[in-house]
Short mmCIF file of C-alpha atoms in Angstrom, two decimals:
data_model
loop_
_atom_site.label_atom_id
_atom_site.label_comp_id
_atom_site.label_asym_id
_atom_site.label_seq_id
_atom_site.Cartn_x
_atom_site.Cartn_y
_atom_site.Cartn_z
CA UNK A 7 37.45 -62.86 -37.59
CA UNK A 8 37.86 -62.29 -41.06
CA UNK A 9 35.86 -65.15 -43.41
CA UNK A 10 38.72 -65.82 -46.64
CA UNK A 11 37.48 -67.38 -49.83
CA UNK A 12 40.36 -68.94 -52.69
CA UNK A 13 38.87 -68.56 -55.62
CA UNK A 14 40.00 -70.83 -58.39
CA UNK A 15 38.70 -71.20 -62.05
CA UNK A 16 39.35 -74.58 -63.60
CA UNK A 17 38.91 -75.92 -67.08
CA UNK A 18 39.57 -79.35 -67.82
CA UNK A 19 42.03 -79.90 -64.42
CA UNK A 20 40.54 -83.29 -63.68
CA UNK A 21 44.39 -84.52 -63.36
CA UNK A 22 45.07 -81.60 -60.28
CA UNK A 23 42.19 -81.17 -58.56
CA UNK A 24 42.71 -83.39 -55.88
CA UNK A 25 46.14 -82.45 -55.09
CA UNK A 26 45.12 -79.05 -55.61
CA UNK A 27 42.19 -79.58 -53.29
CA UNK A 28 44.39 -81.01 -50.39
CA UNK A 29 47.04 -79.02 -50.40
CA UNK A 30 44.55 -75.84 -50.02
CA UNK A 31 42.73 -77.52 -47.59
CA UNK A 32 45.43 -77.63 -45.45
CA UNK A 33 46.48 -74.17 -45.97
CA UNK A 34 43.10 -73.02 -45.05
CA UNK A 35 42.95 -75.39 -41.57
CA UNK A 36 46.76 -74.01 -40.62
CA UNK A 37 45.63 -70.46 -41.14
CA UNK A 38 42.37 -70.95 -38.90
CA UNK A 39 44.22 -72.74 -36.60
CA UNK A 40 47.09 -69.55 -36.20
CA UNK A 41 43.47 -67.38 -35.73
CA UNK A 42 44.16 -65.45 -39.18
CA UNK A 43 40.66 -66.61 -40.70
CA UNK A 44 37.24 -67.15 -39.78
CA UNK A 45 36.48 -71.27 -39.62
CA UNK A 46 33.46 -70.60 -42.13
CA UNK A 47 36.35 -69.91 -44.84
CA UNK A 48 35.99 -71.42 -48.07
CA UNK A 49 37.80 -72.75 -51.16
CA UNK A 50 35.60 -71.90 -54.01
CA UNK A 51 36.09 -73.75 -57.61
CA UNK A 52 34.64 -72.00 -60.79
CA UNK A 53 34.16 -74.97 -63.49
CA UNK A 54 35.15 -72.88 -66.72
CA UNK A 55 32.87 -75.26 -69.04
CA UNK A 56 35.31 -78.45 -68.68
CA UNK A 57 34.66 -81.32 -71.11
CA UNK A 58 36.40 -83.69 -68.58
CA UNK A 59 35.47 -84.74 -64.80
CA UNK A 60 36.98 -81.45 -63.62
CA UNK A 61 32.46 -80.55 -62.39
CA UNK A 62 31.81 -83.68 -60.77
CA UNK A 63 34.93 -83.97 -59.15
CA UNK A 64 34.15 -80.61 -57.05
CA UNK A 65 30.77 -82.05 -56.23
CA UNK A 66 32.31 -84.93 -54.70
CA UNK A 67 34.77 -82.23 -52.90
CA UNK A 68 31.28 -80.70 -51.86
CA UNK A 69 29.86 -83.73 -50.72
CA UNK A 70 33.11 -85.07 -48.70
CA UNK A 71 33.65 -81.16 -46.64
CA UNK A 72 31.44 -77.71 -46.39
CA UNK A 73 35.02 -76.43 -46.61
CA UNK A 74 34.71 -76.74 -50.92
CA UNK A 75 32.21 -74.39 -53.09
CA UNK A 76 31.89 -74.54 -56.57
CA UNK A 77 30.25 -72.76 -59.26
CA UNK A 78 29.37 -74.51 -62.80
CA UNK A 79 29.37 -72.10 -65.72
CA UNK A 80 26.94 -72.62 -68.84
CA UNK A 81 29.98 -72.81 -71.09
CA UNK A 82 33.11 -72.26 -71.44
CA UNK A 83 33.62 -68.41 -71.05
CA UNK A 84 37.29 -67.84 -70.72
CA UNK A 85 39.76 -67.67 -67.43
CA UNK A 86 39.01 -64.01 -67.32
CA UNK A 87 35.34 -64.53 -67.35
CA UNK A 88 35.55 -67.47 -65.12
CA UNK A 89 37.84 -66.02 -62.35
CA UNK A 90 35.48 -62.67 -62.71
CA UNK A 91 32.46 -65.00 -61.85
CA UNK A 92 34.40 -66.52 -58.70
CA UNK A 93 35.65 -63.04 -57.52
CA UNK A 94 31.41 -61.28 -58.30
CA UNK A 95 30.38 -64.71 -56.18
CA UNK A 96 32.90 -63.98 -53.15
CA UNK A 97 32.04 -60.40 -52.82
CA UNK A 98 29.21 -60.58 -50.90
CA UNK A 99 30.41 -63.60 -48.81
CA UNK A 100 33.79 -62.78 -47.59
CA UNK A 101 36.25 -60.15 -46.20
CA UNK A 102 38.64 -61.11 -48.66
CA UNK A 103 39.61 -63.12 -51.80
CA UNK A 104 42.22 -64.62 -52.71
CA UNK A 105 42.53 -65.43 -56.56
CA UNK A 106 44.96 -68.26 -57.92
CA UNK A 107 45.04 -71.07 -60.80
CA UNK A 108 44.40 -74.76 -60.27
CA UNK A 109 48.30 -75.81 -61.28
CA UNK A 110 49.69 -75.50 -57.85
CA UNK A 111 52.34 -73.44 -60.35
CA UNK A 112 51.64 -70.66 -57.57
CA UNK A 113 53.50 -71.34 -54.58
CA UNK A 114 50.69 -71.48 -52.02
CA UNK A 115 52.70 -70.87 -49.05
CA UNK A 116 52.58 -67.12 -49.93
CA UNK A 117 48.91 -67.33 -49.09
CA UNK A 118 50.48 -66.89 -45.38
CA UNK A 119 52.13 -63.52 -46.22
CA UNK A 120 48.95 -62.34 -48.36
CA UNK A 121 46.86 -62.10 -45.56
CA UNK A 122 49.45 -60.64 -43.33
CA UNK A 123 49.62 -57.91 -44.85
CA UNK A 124 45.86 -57.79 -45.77
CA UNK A 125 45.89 -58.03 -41.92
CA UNK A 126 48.11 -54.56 -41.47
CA UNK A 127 45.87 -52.52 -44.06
CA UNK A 128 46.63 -54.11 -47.60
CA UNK A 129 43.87 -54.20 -49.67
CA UNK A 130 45.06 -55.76 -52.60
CA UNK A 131 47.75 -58.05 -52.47
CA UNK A 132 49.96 -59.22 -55.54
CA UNK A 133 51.69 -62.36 -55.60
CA UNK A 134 54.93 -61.42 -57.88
CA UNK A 135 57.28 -64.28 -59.05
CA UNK A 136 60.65 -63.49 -58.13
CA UNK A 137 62.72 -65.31 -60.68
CA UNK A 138 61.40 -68.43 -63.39
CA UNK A 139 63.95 -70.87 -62.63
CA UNK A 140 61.63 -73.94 -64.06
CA UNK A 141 60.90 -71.99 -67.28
CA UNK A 142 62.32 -72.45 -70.41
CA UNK A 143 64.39 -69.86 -72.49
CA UNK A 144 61.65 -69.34 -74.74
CA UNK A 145 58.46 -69.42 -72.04
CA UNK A 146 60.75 -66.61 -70.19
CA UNK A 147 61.34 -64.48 -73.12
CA UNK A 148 57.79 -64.59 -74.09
CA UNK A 149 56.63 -63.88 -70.93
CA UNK A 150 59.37 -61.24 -70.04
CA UNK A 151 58.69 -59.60 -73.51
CA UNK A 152 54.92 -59.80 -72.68
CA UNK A 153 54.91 -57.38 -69.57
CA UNK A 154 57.53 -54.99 -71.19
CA UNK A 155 54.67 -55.10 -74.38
CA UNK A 156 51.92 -54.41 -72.29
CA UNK A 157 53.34 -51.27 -70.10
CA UNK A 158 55.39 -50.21 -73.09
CA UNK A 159 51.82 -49.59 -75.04
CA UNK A 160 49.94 -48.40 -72.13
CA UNK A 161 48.81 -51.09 -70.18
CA UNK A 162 49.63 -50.37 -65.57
CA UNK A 163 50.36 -54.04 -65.30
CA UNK A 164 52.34 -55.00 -62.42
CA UNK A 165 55.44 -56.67 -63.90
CA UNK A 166 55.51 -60.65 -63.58
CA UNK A 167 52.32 -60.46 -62.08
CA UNK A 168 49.39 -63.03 -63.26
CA UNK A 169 46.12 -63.36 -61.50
CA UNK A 170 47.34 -64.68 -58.29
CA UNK A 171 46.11 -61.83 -55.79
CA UNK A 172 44.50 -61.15 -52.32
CA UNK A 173 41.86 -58.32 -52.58
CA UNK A 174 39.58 -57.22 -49.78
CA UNK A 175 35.72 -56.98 -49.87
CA UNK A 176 36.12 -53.55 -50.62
CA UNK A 177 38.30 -53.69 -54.01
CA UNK A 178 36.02 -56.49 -54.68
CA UNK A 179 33.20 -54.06 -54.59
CA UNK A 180 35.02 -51.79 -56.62
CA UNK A 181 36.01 -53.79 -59.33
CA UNK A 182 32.17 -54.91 -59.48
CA UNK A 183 31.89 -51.11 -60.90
CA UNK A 184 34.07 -51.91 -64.15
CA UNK A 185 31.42 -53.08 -66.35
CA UNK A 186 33.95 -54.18 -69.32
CA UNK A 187 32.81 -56.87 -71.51
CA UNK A 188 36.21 -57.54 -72.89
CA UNK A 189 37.85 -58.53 -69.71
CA UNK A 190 41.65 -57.92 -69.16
CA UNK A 191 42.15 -58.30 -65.06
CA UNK A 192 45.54 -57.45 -64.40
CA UNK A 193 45.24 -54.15 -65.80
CA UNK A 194 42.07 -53.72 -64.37
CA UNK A 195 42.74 -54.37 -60.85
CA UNK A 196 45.43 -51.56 -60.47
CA UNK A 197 42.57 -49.25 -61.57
CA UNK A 198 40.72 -50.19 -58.22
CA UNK A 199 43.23 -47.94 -56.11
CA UNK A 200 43.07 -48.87 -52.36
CA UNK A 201 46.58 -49.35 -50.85
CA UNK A 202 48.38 -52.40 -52.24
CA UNK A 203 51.58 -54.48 -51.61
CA UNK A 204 53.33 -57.59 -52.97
CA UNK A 205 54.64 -60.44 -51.73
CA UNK A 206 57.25 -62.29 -53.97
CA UNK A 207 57.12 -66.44 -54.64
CA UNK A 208 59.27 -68.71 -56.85
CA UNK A 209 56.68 -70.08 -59.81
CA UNK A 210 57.14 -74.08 -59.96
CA UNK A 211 56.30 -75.97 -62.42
CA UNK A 212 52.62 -77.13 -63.19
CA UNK A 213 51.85 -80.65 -61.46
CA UNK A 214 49.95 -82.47 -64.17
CA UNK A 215 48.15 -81.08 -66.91
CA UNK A 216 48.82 -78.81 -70.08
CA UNK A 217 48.96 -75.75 -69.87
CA UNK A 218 46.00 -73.60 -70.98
CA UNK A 219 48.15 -70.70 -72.33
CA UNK A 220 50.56 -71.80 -75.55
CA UNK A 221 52.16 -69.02 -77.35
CA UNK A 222 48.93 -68.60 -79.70
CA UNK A 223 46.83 -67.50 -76.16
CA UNK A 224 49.48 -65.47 -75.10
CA UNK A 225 49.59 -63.56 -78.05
CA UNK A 226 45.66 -63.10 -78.09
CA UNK A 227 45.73 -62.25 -74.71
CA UNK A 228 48.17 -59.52 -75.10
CA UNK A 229 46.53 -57.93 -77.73
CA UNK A 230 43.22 -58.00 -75.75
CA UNK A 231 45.25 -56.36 -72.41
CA UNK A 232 46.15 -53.73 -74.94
CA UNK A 233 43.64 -53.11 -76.66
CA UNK A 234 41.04 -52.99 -73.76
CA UNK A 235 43.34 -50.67 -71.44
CA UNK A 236 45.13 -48.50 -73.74
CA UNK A 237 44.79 -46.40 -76.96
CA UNK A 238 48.11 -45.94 -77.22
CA UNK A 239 48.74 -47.92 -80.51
CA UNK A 240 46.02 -45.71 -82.41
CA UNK A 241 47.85 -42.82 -81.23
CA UNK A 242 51.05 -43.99 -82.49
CA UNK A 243 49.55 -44.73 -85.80
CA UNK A 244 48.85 -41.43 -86.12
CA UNK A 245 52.48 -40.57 -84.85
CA UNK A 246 53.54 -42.64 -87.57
CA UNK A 247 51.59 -41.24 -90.67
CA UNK A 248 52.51 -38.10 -89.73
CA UNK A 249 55.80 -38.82 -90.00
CA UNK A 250 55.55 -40.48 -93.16
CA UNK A 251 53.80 -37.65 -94.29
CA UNK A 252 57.30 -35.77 -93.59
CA UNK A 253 59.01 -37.83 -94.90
CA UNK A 254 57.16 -37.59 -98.23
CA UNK A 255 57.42 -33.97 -98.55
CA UNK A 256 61.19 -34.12 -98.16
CA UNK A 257 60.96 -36.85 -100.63
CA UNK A 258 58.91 -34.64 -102.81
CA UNK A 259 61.14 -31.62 -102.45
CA UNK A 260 64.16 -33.77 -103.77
CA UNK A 261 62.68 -35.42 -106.57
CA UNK A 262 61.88 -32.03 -108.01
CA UNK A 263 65.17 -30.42 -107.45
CA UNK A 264 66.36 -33.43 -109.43
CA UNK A 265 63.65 -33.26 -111.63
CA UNK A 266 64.62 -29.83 -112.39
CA UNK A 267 68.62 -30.23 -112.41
CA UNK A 268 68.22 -32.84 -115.57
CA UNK A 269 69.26 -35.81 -113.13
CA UNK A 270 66.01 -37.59 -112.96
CA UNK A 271 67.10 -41.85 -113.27
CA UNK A 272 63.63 -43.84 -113.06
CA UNK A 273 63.83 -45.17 -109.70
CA UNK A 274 61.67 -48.38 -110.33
CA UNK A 275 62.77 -50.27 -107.23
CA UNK A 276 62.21 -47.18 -105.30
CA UNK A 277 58.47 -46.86 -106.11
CA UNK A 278 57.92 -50.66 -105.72
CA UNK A 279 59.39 -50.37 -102.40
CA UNK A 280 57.16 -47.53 -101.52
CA UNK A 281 53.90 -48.59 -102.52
CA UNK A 282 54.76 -52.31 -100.90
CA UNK A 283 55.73 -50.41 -97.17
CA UNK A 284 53.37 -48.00 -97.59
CA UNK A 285 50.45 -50.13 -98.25
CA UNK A 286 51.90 -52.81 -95.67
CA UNK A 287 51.58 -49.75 -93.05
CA UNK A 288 48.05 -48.99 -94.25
CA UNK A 289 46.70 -52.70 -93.64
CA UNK A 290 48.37 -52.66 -90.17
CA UNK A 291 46.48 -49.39 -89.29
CA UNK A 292 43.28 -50.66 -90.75
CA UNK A 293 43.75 -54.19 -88.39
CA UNK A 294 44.58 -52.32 -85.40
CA UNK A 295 41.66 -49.49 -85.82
CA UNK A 296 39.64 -52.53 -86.64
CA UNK A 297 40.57 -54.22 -83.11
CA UNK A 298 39.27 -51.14 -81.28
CA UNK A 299 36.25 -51.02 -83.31
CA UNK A 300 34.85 -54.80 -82.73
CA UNK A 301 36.03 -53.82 -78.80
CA UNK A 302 32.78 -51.14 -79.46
CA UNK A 303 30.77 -53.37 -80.98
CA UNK A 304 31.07 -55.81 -78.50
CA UNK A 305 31.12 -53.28 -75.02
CA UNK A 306 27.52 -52.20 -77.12
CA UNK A 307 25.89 -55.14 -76.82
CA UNK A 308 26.26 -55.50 -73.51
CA UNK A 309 26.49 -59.44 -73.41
CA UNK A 310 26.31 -61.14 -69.90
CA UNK A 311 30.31 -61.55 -69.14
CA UNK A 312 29.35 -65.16 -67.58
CA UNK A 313 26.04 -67.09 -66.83
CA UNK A 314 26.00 -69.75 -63.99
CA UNK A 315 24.66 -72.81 -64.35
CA UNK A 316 25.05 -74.41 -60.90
CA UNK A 317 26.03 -72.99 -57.60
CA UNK A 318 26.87 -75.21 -54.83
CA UNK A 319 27.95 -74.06 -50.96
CA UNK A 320 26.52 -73.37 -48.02
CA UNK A 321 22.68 -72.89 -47.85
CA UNK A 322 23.32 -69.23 -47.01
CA UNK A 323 25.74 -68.46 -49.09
CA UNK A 324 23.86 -69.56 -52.12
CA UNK A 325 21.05 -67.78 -51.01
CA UNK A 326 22.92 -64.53 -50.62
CA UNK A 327 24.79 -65.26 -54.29
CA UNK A 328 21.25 -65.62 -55.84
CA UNK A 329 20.02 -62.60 -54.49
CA UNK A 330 22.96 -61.17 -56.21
CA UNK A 331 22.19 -62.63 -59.27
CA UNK A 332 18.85 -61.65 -59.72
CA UNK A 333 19.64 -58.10 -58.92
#
């Protein structure tokens, strides 16, 4: 029987983790009862460095059922991080994860169809959101625009994809293999390979809480997908100043045919123009050459991607996860 861990990193959810926590619980117990998971499967919580009761509310989760794991972070080390630390915890415990956020915003229920087809040979699953009815305009357009961004500068994202996913023991091995510091997941994952399928879920709206991604994070987080996955925008810098460099030879050529004609007009406007759009263009180049450079300074240093503070689960379990740790 295949053991199933959901692996779910929190920051600050105090006001959904009990709802969160029940209505998982009872997805798990349905699923053992239909024989699709071991009994010893387990809901695991990774506390992202929460400055509310988000900790001690999954040590009383602990306390009340086995069924509940969680893992306390030093500090607060970003979802990425977080969910990496939950998924590098699992690996060595389960036959497969499951990956979702603690704002019940991903319809559960597809859990059913994940590990159905994780049962007929999927190794990692996607959960894909079929349409974003509870969305406004603006969160849709962003969003939309955000996985057209991301592929459209190099980025194998799978479109309206987040990081709710099934993957089995062995893409969780794999993925143990990328060693990137600056940690972009859904790009990553499709790099794992195994065979892969999707099952589709309408996205509802978040039960309580803020949500942790305003347009600010979004933006940040697009430019770290791209950055860390593609170097597609360097080479279309140089696409571009080659083609201004065209450009300025055919502007060249004509200013000296006029030049030499006698119609020469000072073209004041013209050069202010230039040297404004050129210099504009150089700044750009220097901030995105500048983004891939701090990526190298930071991939150098080879910083610990998360450090755990507190592991609680079963006795074996957390015997097998610090055996992992220290190696």
């Amino acid at each position: 029987m295949n053991r199933l861990f959901c692996v779910i990193p929190c920051y600050n959810e105090e006001e959904v983790l009990h709802e969160t926590a029940s209505r998982l619980e009872a997805k798990i117990k349905s699923l053992v009862a239909a024989g699709k998971i071991a009994e010893d499967s387990r809901i695991l919580f990774v506390n992202d460095g929460s400055r509310d009761k988000t900790w001690s509310i999954i040590s009383e989760l602990h306390e009340k059922s086995e069924l509940f794991q969680g893992i306390n972070l030093s500090k607060n080390m970003g979802h990425q991080n977080a969910l990496l630390a939950g998924l590098m915890t699992a690996k060595d415990l389960c036959d497969a994860a499951i990956s979702l956020d603690a704002d019940l915003q991903d319809d559960i229920n597809a859990i059913d169809e994940m590990v159905e087809k994780y049962l007929n040979g999927a190794d990692v699953v996607y959960g894909v959101r079929s349409k974003r009815a509870t969305d406004t305009f603006f969160k849709k357009f962003t969003a939309e625009s955000f996985y057209k961004l991301m592929n459209g500068l190099g980025a194998n994202t799978v479109y309206n994809h987040a990081d709710y996913r099934l993957m089995s023991r062995r893409a969780l091995q794999a993925l143990s293999e990328f060693g990137e510091v600056n940690l972009f997941l859904r790009g990553i994952v499709p790099m794992v390979g195994f065979n892969s399928d999707v099952v589709y879920y309408e996205r509802a709206e978040r039960f309580a809480g803020e949500s942790k991604y305003p347009l600010r994070k979004m933006l940040s987080f697009a430019m770290e997908g791209i950055t860390s996955l593609s170097t597609k925008p360097i080479k279309m810098i140089t696409g571009l100043g080659v083609s201004i460099f065209l450009v300025s030879i055919i502007v060249l050529i004509y200013s000296l045919v006029r030049h030499f004609t006698g119609h020469t007009i000072p073209g004041w406007t013209t050069t202010v123009l230039s040297v404004w759009a050129i210099g504009g263009l150089i700044m750009i180049s220097l901030g995105v050459i500048g983004e891939y450079i701090g990526k190298i300074y930071l991939e150098t240093k080879n910083r610990p991607r998360f450090i755990i503070r507190d592991y609680i689960g079963d006795e074996e379990d957390v015997e097998i996860a610090n055996y992992t740790y220290k190696r």
